[in-house]
């Protein structure tokens, strides 16, 4: 949906007001430069894992080639390789091919024509300059394969296999919703770009270059982004004819609360730097919570004087708004804090828990 040339150590996981539970990244040009993941990106990935995010690697590389160049596959909860042709779970070591292996008769035709190729479990990689000769080999072998172009590379895959299908499968495997995942990529086979307003000259130059490489009028898009209104976005995706097109849109707010989806966020850990710290009125720390579930557990057992001190300061509602970007929960907790200050509530712990449980489950 967007890109990073090298993930910065300060990578934010709260984006456009949404709390993401997983990060799906392309390899070449996004995480890696010259085959290797750099120190800054490794640090950001490590911090993401520590913050409780699931990490998904999505790449067009043949699986065996990926294991050669990427020394830290263990950082990822799932790997989509071969442009969706292979799914790998590093934790269990399980590899799942999403299609049949390349037919031997196709390989024989490629060999007979002197065409260089790289063989994967499902994919056959070739050079883009050999596209016509590869198509001739497919015709001669009587084999049907989709030809997917990615910069100077050409990938041959069974119909219906793509990075998108592979990513959707691992998202289901990990028990996530598609709304939970922020995707980062930079190339033609990364399907979709979603761009927000920016005035940074370096970002505009980078986007103009990358979009042009993907077949989009990058200069025109980069020129339009500084004047894009806040809250409006540019979506770039391939049409039925394979050509990328751009359109602007304003997201429509959800009219009803998606309770099932919100419930998943109760266990999402926000990281030590954004935790709620329960303090005694004298200032010493008595407990902390890095998720809403932990928050509810602490509220049940902490000293009532601690809750009273935080409620009168408005700390609970401030945390909900600032950390979870949940204006509605913040409003409800602020209402509870005000009612407590006016003496209208007999029990604060239950009154704090009630709106969280109603909104997020528990």
mmCIF file of C-alpha atoms in Angstrom:
data_model
loop_
_atom_site.group_PDB
_atom_site.id
_atom_site.type_symbol
_atom_site.label_atom_id
_atom_site.label_comp_id
_atom_site.label_asym_id
_atom_site.label_seq_id
_atom_site.Cartn_x
_atom_site.Cartn_y
_atom_site.Cartn_z
ATOM 1 C CA UNK A 1 0.000 0.000 0.000
ATOM 2 C CA UNK A 2 2.963 2.278 0.535
ATOM 3 C CA UNK A 3 6.699 1.845 0.853
ATOM 4 C CA UNK A 4 9.831 2.328 2.870
ATOM 5 C CA UNK A 5 13.274 2.193 1.297
ATOM 6 C CA UNK A 6 14.700 1.112 4.644
ATOM 7 C CA UNK A 7 12.389 0.825 7.613
ATOM 8 C CA UNK A 8 13.288 3.485 10.134
ATOM 9 C CA UNK A 9 13.864 2.558 13.792
ATOM 10 C CA UNK A 10 10.957 4.856 14.700
ATOM 11 C CA UNK A 11 8.451 3.045 12.475
ATOM 12 C CA UNK A 12 4.937 3.809 13.696
ATOM 13 C CA UNK A 13 2.396 1.039 14.078
ATOM 14 C CA UNK A 14 -0.543 3.397 14.571
ATOM 15 C CA UNK A 15 -1.276 4.703 11.075
ATOM 16 C CA UNK A 16 -4.192 6.779 9.811
ATOM 17 C CA UNK A 17 -5.889 6.297 13.181
ATOM 18 C CA UNK A 18 -5.886 2.487 12.886
ATOM 19 C CA UNK A 19 -4.122 0.045 15.196
ATOM 20 C CA UNK A 20 -2.397 -2.597 13.100
ATOM 21 C CA UNK A 21 -1.604 -6.057 14.437
ATOM 22 C CA UNK A 22 0.604 -7.197 11.574
ATOM 23 C CA UNK A 23 3.098 -5.785 9.099
ATOM 24 C CA UNK A 24 3.472 -7.348 5.632
ATOM 25 C CA UNK A 25 6.668 -6.281 3.843
ATOM 26 C CA UNK A 26 8.186 -6.816 0.438
ATOM 27 C CA UNK A 27 11.847 -7.826 0.439
ATOM 28 C CA UNK A 28 13.875 -6.236 -2.376
ATOM 29 C CA UNK A 29 13.819 -2.444 -2.345
ATOM 30 C CA UNK A 30 11.638 -2.313 0.769
ATOM 31 C CA UNK A 31 13.431 -4.226 3.514
ATOM 32 C CA UNK A 32 16.560 -5.202 1.606
ATOM 33 C CA UNK A 33 19.174 -3.372 -0.411
ATOM 34 C CA UNK A 34 21.679 -5.399 -2.452
ATOM 35 C CA UNK A 35 20.095 -8.622 -1.172
ATOM 36 C CA UNK A 36 20.528 -7.853 2.534
ATOM 37 C CA UNK A 37 18.290 -6.370 5.215
ATOM 38 C CA UNK A 38 20.084 -3.345 6.644
ATOM 39 C CA UNK A 39 20.672 -2.587 10.355
ATOM 40 C CA UNK A 40 17.919 0.059 10.555
ATOM 41 C CA UNK A 41 15.328 -2.271 9.068
ATOM 42 C CA UNK A 42 16.438 -5.140 11.324
ATOM 43 C CA UNK A 43 16.082 -2.868 14.348
ATOM 44 C CA UNK A 44 12.594 -1.804 13.255
ATOM 45 C CA UNK A 45 11.515 -5.403 12.674
ATOM 46 C CA UNK A 46 12.836 -6.424 16.081
ATOM 47 C CA UNK A 47 10.970 -3.563 17.735
ATOM 48 C CA UNK A 48 7.817 -4.551 15.887
ATOM 49 C CA UNK A 49 8.028 -8.093 17.242
ATOM 50 C CA UNK A 50 8.666 -6.774 20.750
ATOM 51 C CA UNK A 51 5.568 -4.581 20.383
ATOM 52 C CA UNK A 52 3.517 -7.702 19.626
ATOM 53 C CA UNK A 53 3.098 -7.282 15.861
ATOM 54 C CA UNK A 54 3.022 -10.264 13.535
ATOM 55 C CA UNK A 55 5.546 -9.975 10.705
ATOM 56 C CA UNK A 56 4.877 -11.293 7.203
ATOM 57 C CA UNK A 57 7.485 -11.304 4.459
ATOM 58 C CA UNK A 58 6.063 -11.186 0.923
ATOM 59 C CA UNK A 59 8.463 -11.570 -2.005
ATOM 60 C CA UNK A 60 8.792 -12.749 -5.562
ATOM 61 C CA UNK A 61 12.078 -14.509 -4.811
ATOM 62 C CA UNK A 62 12.340 -18.277 -5.291
ATOM 63 C CA UNK A 63 12.252 -19.880 -1.865
ATOM 64 C CA UNK A 64 15.698 -21.484 -1.982
ATOM 65 C CA UNK A 65 17.185 -18.175 -3.169
ATOM 66 C CA UNK A 66 15.458 -16.321 -0.335
ATOM 67 C CA UNK A 67 16.976 -18.669 2.246
ATOM 68 C CA UNK A 68 20.398 -17.887 0.762
ATOM 69 C CA UNK A 69 20.152 -14.083 0.928
ATOM 70 C CA UNK A 70 17.927 -13.539 3.987
ATOM 71 C CA UNK A 71 19.667 -14.611 7.175
ATOM 72 C CA UNK A 72 16.803 -13.584 9.469
ATOM 73 C CA UNK A 73 13.747 -15.446 8.236
ATOM 74 C CA UNK A 74 13.250 -16.338 11.898
ATOM 75 C CA UNK A 75 12.049 -12.771 12.489
ATOM 76 C CA UNK A 76 8.906 -13.459 10.485
ATOM 77 C CA UNK A 77 5.758 -15.279 11.532
ATOM 78 C CA UNK A 78 5.067 -16.243 7.926
ATOM 79 C CA UNK A 79 6.778 -15.935 4.555
ATOM 80 C CA UNK A 80 5.101 -15.663 1.168
ATOM 81 C CA UNK A 81 7.730 -16.490 -1.455
ATOM 82 C CA UNK A 82 7.724 -17.033 -5.219
ATOM 83 C CA UNK A 83 5.131 -14.283 -5.679
ATOM 84 C CA UNK A 84 2.541 -16.304 -3.768
ATOM 85 C CA UNK A 85 3.647 -19.736 -4.975
ATOM 86 C CA UNK A 86 5.121 -20.843 -1.633
ATOM 87 C CA UNK A 87 4.096 -20.247 1.977
ATOM 88 C CA UNK A 88 6.604 -20.905 4.740
ATOM 89 C CA UNK A 89 6.096 -20.787 8.513
ATOM 90 C CA UNK A 90 9.551 -20.362 10.145
ATOM 91 C CA UNK A 91 8.265 -21.339 13.592
ATOM 92 C CA UNK A 92 7.268 -24.838 12.508
ATOM 93 C CA UNK A 93 9.486 -25.158 9.439
ATOM 94 C CA UNK A 94 6.437 -26.056 7.333
ATOM 95 C CA UNK A 95 6.517 -25.248 3.606
ATOM 96 C CA UNK A 96 3.348 -25.263 1.515
ATOM 97 C CA UNK A 97 3.408 -25.066 -2.274
ATOM 98 C CA UNK A 98 0.404 -23.174 -3.584
ATOM 99 C CA UNK A 99 0.609 -24.670 -7.062
ATOM 100 C CA UNK A 100 2.150 -27.508 -9.077
ATOM 101 C CA UNK A 101 5.874 -27.632 -9.883
ATOM 102 C CA UNK A 102 6.974 -26.403 -13.327
ATOM 103 C CA UNK A 103 6.470 -29.146 -15.958
ATOM 104 C CA UNK A 104 9.652 -30.806 -17.183
ATOM 105 C CA UNK A 105 8.647 -30.263 -20.808
ATOM 106 C CA UNK A 106 8.639 -26.503 -20.226
ATOM 107 C CA UNK A 107 12.117 -26.634 -18.706
ATOM 108 C CA UNK A 108 13.301 -28.685 -21.671
ATOM 109 C CA UNK A 109 11.986 -26.047 -24.080
ATOM 110 C CA UNK A 110 13.721 -23.282 -22.124
ATOM 111 C CA UNK A 111 16.977 -25.270 -22.102
ATOM 112 C CA UNK A 112 16.673 -25.974 -25.823
ATOM 113 C CA UNK A 113 16.418 -22.252 -26.556
ATOM 114 C CA UNK A 114 19.348 -21.374 -24.341
ATOM 115 C CA UNK A 115 17.138 -19.259 -22.063
ATOM 116 C CA UNK A 116 18.524 -18.630 -18.579
ATOM 117 C CA UNK A 117 16.021 -19.426 -15.864
ATOM 118 C CA UNK A 118 15.841 -19.945 -12.115
ATOM 119 C CA UNK A 119 13.729 -22.797 -10.804
ATOM 120 C CA UNK A 120 11.634 -22.596 -7.632
ATOM 121 C CA UNK A 121 9.085 -24.893 -6.050
ATOM 122 C CA UNK A 122 6.349 -23.327 -8.189
ATOM 123 C CA UNK A 123 7.846 -20.333 -9.985
ATOM 124 C CA UNK A 124 10.190 -20.174 -12.926
ATOM 125 C CA UNK A 125 12.168 -16.943 -12.999
ATOM 126 C CA UNK A 126 13.637 -15.530 -16.188
ATOM 127 C CA UNK A 127 14.928 -12.240 -17.539
ATOM 128 C CA UNK A 128 12.424 -9.720 -18.830
ATOM 129 C CA UNK A 129 14.443 -9.283 -22.017
ATOM 130 C CA UNK A 130 13.652 -12.929 -22.882
ATOM 131 C CA UNK A 131 9.887 -12.510 -22.631
ATOM 132 C CA UNK A 132 9.190 -13.275 -26.297
ATOM 133 C CA UNK A 133 11.429 -16.366 -26.266
ATOM 134 C CA UNK A 134 9.820 -17.563 -23.014
ATOM 135 C CA UNK A 135 6.371 -17.193 -24.556
ATOM 136 C CA UNK A 136 7.537 -19.269 -27.539
ATOM 137 C CA UNK A 137 8.771 -21.982 -25.136
ATOM 138 C CA UNK A 138 5.405 -21.996 -23.330
ATOM 139 C CA UNK A 139 3.559 -22.365 -26.629
ATOM 140 C CA UNK A 140 5.852 -25.151 -27.808
ATOM 141 C CA UNK A 141 5.494 -27.033 -24.519
ATOM 142 C CA UNK A 142 1.716 -26.561 -24.447
ATOM 143 C CA UNK A 143 1.953 -25.109 -20.949
ATOM 144 C CA UNK A 144 -0.186 -22.268 -19.647
ATOM 145 C CA UNK A 145 1.527 -19.860 -17.269
ATOM 146 C CA UNK A 146 0.970 -16.223 -16.369
ATOM 147 C CA UNK A 147 3.926 -13.967 -17.145
ATOM 148 C CA UNK A 148 4.451 -11.496 -14.304
ATOM 149 C CA UNK A 149 6.867 -8.625 -14.841
ATOM 150 C CA UNK A 150 8.812 -7.160 -11.930
ATOM 151 C CA UNK A 151 11.399 -4.602 -13.013
ATOM 152 C CA UNK A 152 13.960 -6.567 -15.084
ATOM 153 C CA UNK A 153 12.643 -9.948 -13.952
ATOM 154 C CA UNK A 154 9.988 -12.202 -15.429
ATOM 155 C CA UNK A 155 8.081 -14.774 -13.358
ATOM 156 C CA UNK A 156 6.108 -17.717 -14.720
ATOM 157 C CA UNK A 157 3.330 -18.847 -12.385
ATOM 158 C CA UNK A 158 0.117 -20.884 -12.578
ATOM 159 C CA UNK A 159 -2.985 -18.762 -13.075
ATOM 160 C CA UNK A 160 -4.511 -17.308 -9.925
ATOM 161 C CA UNK A 161 -1.315 -17.182 -7.871
ATOM 162 C CA UNK A 162 -0.026 -13.788 -6.747
ATOM 163 C CA UNK A 163 1.436 -12.001 -3.773
ATOM 164 C CA UNK A 164 -2.109 -11.031 -2.876
ATOM 165 C CA UNK A 165 -3.434 -14.610 -2.758
ATOM 166 C CA UNK A 166 -0.439 -15.746 -0.712
ATOM 167 C CA UNK A 167 -0.762 -12.854 1.720
ATOM 168 C CA UNK A 168 -4.483 -13.499 2.159
ATOM 169 C CA UNK A 169 -3.761 -17.133 2.976
ATOM 170 C CA UNK A 170 -1.177 -16.401 5.673
ATOM 171 C CA UNK A 171 -3.378 -13.686 7.156
ATOM 172 C CA UNK A 172 -6.036 -16.365 7.634
ATOM 173 C CA UNK A 173 -3.406 -18.821 8.921
ATOM 174 C CA UNK A 174 -2.339 -16.315 11.580
ATOM 175 C CA UNK A 175 -5.923 -15.709 12.693
ATOM 176 C CA UNK A 176 -5.938 -12.096 11.554
ATOM 177 C CA UNK A 177 -8.378 -9.913 9.685
ATOM 178 C CA UNK A 178 -7.288 -8.105 6.521
ATOM 179 C CA UNK A 179 -8.017 -4.852 8.407
ATOM 180 C CA UNK A 180 -5.253 -5.790 10.872
ATOM 181 C CA UNK A 181 -2.437 -5.683 8.328
ATOM 182 C CA UNK A 182 -0.356 -2.784 7.010
ATOM 183 C CA UNK A 183 1.345 -3.733 3.725
ATOM 184 C CA UNK A 184 4.562 -2.147 2.499
ATOM 185 C CA UNK A 185 5.974 -2.658 -0.997
ATOM 186 C CA UNK A 186 7.675 -0.783 -3.777
ATOM 187 C CA UNK A 187 7.430 -2.621 -7.086
ATOM 188 C CA UNK A 188 5.137 -3.585 -9.944
ATOM 189 C CA UNK A 189 4.138 -6.892 -8.397
ATOM 190 C CA UNK A 190 3.118 -5.222 -5.126
ATOM 191 C CA UNK A 191 -0.299 -4.495 -6.614
ATOM 192 C CA UNK A 192 -1.544 -1.393 -4.768
ATOM 193 C CA UNK A 193 -0.194 1.983 -3.631
ATOM 194 C CA UNK A 194 -2.189 4.171 -1.220
ATOM 195 C CA UNK A 195 -0.715 7.631 -0.826
ATOM 196 C CA UNK A 196 -1.546 10.465 1.555
ATOM 197 C CA UNK A 197 -0.625 14.140 1.429
ATOM 198 C CA UNK A 198 3.084 14.895 1.801
ATOM 199 C CA UNK A 199 5.245 17.958 1.186
ATOM 200 C CA UNK A 200 8.639 16.415 1.995
ATOM 201 C CA UNK A 201 10.816 16.849 -1.126
ATOM 202 C CA UNK A 202 12.687 13.603 -0.457
ATOM 203 C CA UNK A 203 9.475 11.597 -0.187
ATOM 204 C CA UNK A 204 8.065 13.209 -3.322
ATOM 205 C CA UNK A 205 11.236 12.479 -5.290
ATOM 206 C CA UNK A 206 11.246 8.865 -4.115
ATOM 207 C CA UNK A 207 7.566 8.348 -4.919
ATOM 208 C CA UNK A 208 7.932 9.945 -8.336
ATOM 209 C CA UNK A 209 10.792 7.569 -9.159
ATOM 210 C CA UNK A 210 9.076 4.444 -7.836
ATOM 211 C CA UNK A 211 5.713 5.160 -9.422
ATOM 212 C CA UNK A 212 7.353 5.842 -12.764
ATOM 213 C CA UNK A 213 9.091 2.461 -12.515
ATOM 214 C CA UNK A 214 5.679 0.880 -11.937
ATOM 215 C CA UNK A 215 4.272 2.426 -15.119
ATOM 216 C CA UNK A 216 2.483 5.356 -13.474
ATOM 217 C CA UNK A 217 3.006 9.035 -14.273
ATOM 218 C CA UNK A 218 5.051 9.475 -11.103
ATOM 219 C CA UNK A 219 5.806 13.151 -11.729
ATOM 220 C CA UNK A 220 2.104 14.004 -11.983
ATOM 221 C CA UNK A 221 1.202 12.093 -8.821
ATOM 222 C CA UNK A 222 4.112 13.609 -6.879
ATOM 223 C CA UNK A 223 3.070 17.078 -8.027
ATOM 224 C CA UNK A 224 -0.491 16.505 -6.780
ATOM 225 C CA UNK A 225 0.355 15.121 -3.315
ATOM 226 C CA UNK A 226 1.375 18.432 -1.624
ATOM 227 C CA UNK A 227 -2.070 19.880 -2.410
ATOM 228 C CA UNK A 228 -4.053 16.799 -1.455
ATOM 229 C CA UNK A 229 -6.529 17.672 1.334
ATOM 230 C CA UNK A 230 -6.040 15.949 4.687
ATOM 231 C CA UNK A 231 -8.267 12.892 4.880
ATOM 232 C CA UNK A 232 -8.148 12.322 1.113
ATOM 233 C CA UNK A 233 -5.959 9.634 -0.451
ATOM 234 C CA UNK A 234 -4.712 8.555 -3.861
ATOM 235 C CA UNK A 235 -5.197 4.879 -4.715
ATOM 236 C CA UNK A 236 -3.105 3.379 -7.517
ATOM 237 C CA UNK A 237 -3.870 -0.141 -8.689
ATOM 238 C CA UNK A 238 -3.795 -2.231 -11.842
ATOM 239 C CA UNK A 239 -6.951 -2.360 -13.919
ATOM 240 C CA UNK A 240 -8.343 -5.349 -15.857
ATOM 241 C CA UNK A 241 -5.963 -4.582 -18.725
ATOM 242 C CA UNK A 242 -2.958 -4.658 -16.385
ATOM 243 C CA UNK A 243 -2.350 -0.915 -16.664
ATOM 244 C CA UNK A 244 -2.073 1.030 -13.411
ATOM 245 C CA UNK A 245 -4.525 3.852 -12.835
ATOM 246 C CA UNK A 246 -4.840 6.472 -10.106
ATOM 247 C CA UNK A 247 -7.917 7.851 -8.392
ATOM 248 C CA UNK A 248 -8.489 9.908 -5.270
ATOM 249 C CA UNK A 249 -10.966 9.005 -2.544
ATOM 250 C CA UNK A 250 -12.134 9.934 0.923
ATOM 251 C CA UNK A 251 -12.671 6.942 3.246
ATOM 252 C CA UNK A 252 -16.258 6.530 4.379
ATOM 253 C CA UNK A 253 -16.517 6.164 8.149
ATOM 254 C CA UNK A 254 -18.124 2.984 9.446
ATOM 255 C CA UNK A 255 -21.710 3.683 10.503
ATOM 256 C CA UNK A 256 -21.872 0.839 13.004
ATOM 257 C CA UNK A 257 -19.230 -0.503 15.362
ATOM 258 C CA UNK A 258 -17.572 -3.662 14.036
ATOM 259 C CA UNK A 259 -17.582 -5.424 17.421
ATOM 260 C CA UNK A 260 -15.990 -8.680 16.204
ATOM 261 C CA UNK A 261 -13.091 -6.786 14.684
ATOM 262 C CA UNK A 262 -12.647 -4.448 17.647
ATOM 263 C CA UNK A 263 -12.533 -7.389 20.046
ATOM 264 C CA UNK A 264 -9.247 -8.496 18.492
ATOM 265 C CA UNK A 265 -7.558 -5.306 19.675
ATOM 266 C CA UNK A 266 -8.141 -6.019 23.378
ATOM 267 C CA UNK A 267 -5.015 -8.203 23.448
ATOM 268 C CA UNK A 268 -2.918 -6.023 21.101
ATOM 269 C CA UNK A 269 0.224 -4.946 22.972
ATOM 270 C CA UNK A 270 1.206 -1.331 22.481
ATOM 271 C CA UNK A 271 4.785 -1.595 23.695
ATOM 272 C CA UNK A 272 6.504 -0.419 26.842
ATOM 273 C CA UNK A 273 6.753 3.173 25.664
ATOM 274 C CA UNK A 274 2.973 3.506 25.300
ATOM 275 C CA UNK A 275 1.812 1.399 28.263
ATOM 276 C CA UNK A 276 -0.493 2.745 30.961
ATOM 277 C CA UNK A 277 1.498 3.221 34.165
ATOM 278 C CA UNK A 278 -0.566 3.037 37.357
ATOM 279 C CA UNK A 279 0.967 5.271 39.999
ATOM 280 C CA UNK A 280 0.274 5.967 43.643
ATOM 281 C CA UNK A 281 -0.546 9.629 44.351
ATOM 282 C CA UNK A 282 2.993 10.019 45.702
ATOM 283 C CA UNK A 283 4.317 9.145 42.223
ATOM 284 C CA UNK A 284 5.707 5.629 42.606
ATOM 285 C CA UNK A 285 4.701 3.005 40.048
ATOM 286 C CA UNK A 286 2.480 0.181 41.301
ATOM 287 C CA UNK A 287 1.531 -1.587 38.040
ATOM 288 C CA UNK A 288 1.396 -1.158 34.274
ATOM 289 C CA UNK A 289 -0.590 -2.427 31.276
ATOM 290 C CA UNK A 290 0.459 -2.804 27.620
ATOM 291 C CA UNK A 291 -2.976 -3.926 26.381
ATOM 292 C CA UNK A 292 -6.616 -3.340 27.198
ATOM 293 C CA UNK A 293 -6.884 -6.865 28.593
ATOM 294 C CA UNK A 294 -4.002 -6.184 30.978
ATOM 295 C CA UNK A 295 -5.553 -2.835 31.851
ATOM 296 C CA UNK A 296 -8.800 -4.533 32.891
ATOM 297 C CA UNK A 297 -6.933 -7.045 35.059
ATOM 298 C CA UNK A 298 -4.971 -4.317 36.840
ATOM 299 C CA UNK A 299 -8.072 -2.170 37.395
ATOM 300 C CA UNK A 300 -9.699 -5.074 39.242
ATOM 301 C CA UNK A 301 -6.880 -5.437 41.800
ATOM 302 C CA UNK A 302 -5.151 -2.073 42.134
ATOM 303 C CA UNK A 303 -5.718 0.123 45.186
ATOM 304 C CA UNK A 304 -8.856 2.306 44.786
ATOM 305 C CA UNK A 305 -6.791 5.353 45.739
ATOM 306 C CA UNK A 306 -4.645 4.834 42.632
ATOM 307 C CA UNK A 307 -7.714 4.710 40.384
ATOM 308 C CA UNK A 308 -9.141 7.808 42.055
ATOM 309 C CA UNK A 309 -5.891 9.751 41.454
ATOM 310 C CA UNK A 310 -5.762 8.844 37.750
ATOM 311 C CA UNK A 311 -9.486 9.449 37.191
ATOM 312 C CA UNK A 312 -9.332 12.979 38.617
ATOM 313 C CA UNK A 313 -6.401 13.724 36.284
ATOM 314 C CA UNK A 314 -8.236 12.367 33.232
ATOM 315 C CA UNK A 315 -5.473 9.821 32.552
ATOM 316 C CA UNK A 316 -7.705 6.939 31.485
ATOM 317 C CA UNK A 317 -9.536 8.815 28.740
ATOM 318 C CA UNK A 318 -6.285 10.431 27.583
ATOM 319 C CA UNK A 319 -4.674 6.981 27.159
ATOM 320 C CA UNK A 320 -7.598 5.646 25.129
ATOM 321 C CA UNK A 321 -7.511 8.622 22.768
ATOM 322 C CA UNK A 322 -3.760 9.033 22.498
ATOM 323 C CA UNK A 323 -2.595 5.426 22.312
ATOM 324 C CA UNK A 324 -5.539 3.594 20.738
ATOM 325 C CA UNK A 325 -6.860 6.520 18.673
ATOM 326 C CA UNK A 326 -10.310 5.538 19.931
ATOM 327 C CA UNK A 327 -12.221 8.798 20.315
ATOM 328 C CA UNK A 328 -15.455 7.041 21.292
ATOM 329 C CA UNK A 329 -13.860 5.020 24.102
ATOM 330 C CA UNK A 330 -12.040 8.158 25.221
ATOM 331 C CA UNK A 331 -15.358 10.005 25.363
ATOM 332 C CA UNK A 332 -16.981 7.266 27.433
ATOM 333 C CA UNK A 333 -14.071 7.054 29.859
ATOM 334 C CA UNK A 334 -14.013 10.843 30.195
ATOM 335 C CA UNK A 335 -17.690 10.715 31.067
ATOM 336 C CA UNK A 336 -16.917 8.111 33.742
ATOM 337 C CA UNK A 337 -14.091 10.243 35.129
ATOM 338 C CA UNK A 338 -16.371 13.280 35.348
ATOM 339 C CA UNK A 339 -19.170 11.344 37.017
ATOM 340 C CA UNK A 340 -16.695 9.955 39.556
ATOM 341 C CA UNK A 341 -15.401 13.437 40.329
ATOM 342 C CA UNK A 342 -18.988 14.609 40.927
ATOM 343 C CA UNK A 343 -19.650 11.708 43.300
ATOM 344 C CA UNK A 344 -22.264 10.101 41.055
ATOM 345 C CA UNK A 345 -20.604 6.641 40.976
ATOM 346 C CA UNK A 346 -20.309 4.241 43.889
ATOM 347 C CA UNK A 347 -17.592 2.017 42.380
ATOM 348 C CA UNK A 348 -14.891 3.248 39.984
ATOM 349 C CA UNK A 349 -13.223 -0.016 38.857
ATOM 350 C CA UNK A 350 -16.396 -1.514 37.413
ATOM 351 C CA UNK A 351 -17.386 1.800 35.869
ATOM 352 C CA UNK A 352 -14.051 1.980 34.029
ATOM 353 C CA UNK A 353 -14.245 -1.629 32.869
ATOM 354 C CA UNK A 354 -17.811 -1.443 31.587
ATOM 355 C CA UNK A 355 -17.257 0.710 28.435
ATOM 356 C CA UNK A 356 -14.078 -1.219 27.513
ATOM 357 C CA UNK A 357 -15.816 -4.580 27.827
ATOM 358 C CA UNK A 358 -18.821 -3.354 25.873
ATOM 359 C CA UNK A 359 -16.668 -2.007 23.044
ATOM 360 C CA UNK A 360 -13.836 -4.532 22.880
ATOM 361 C CA UNK A 361 -15.226 -7.594 24.590
ATOM 362 C CA UNK A 362 -13.930 -9.241 27.732
#
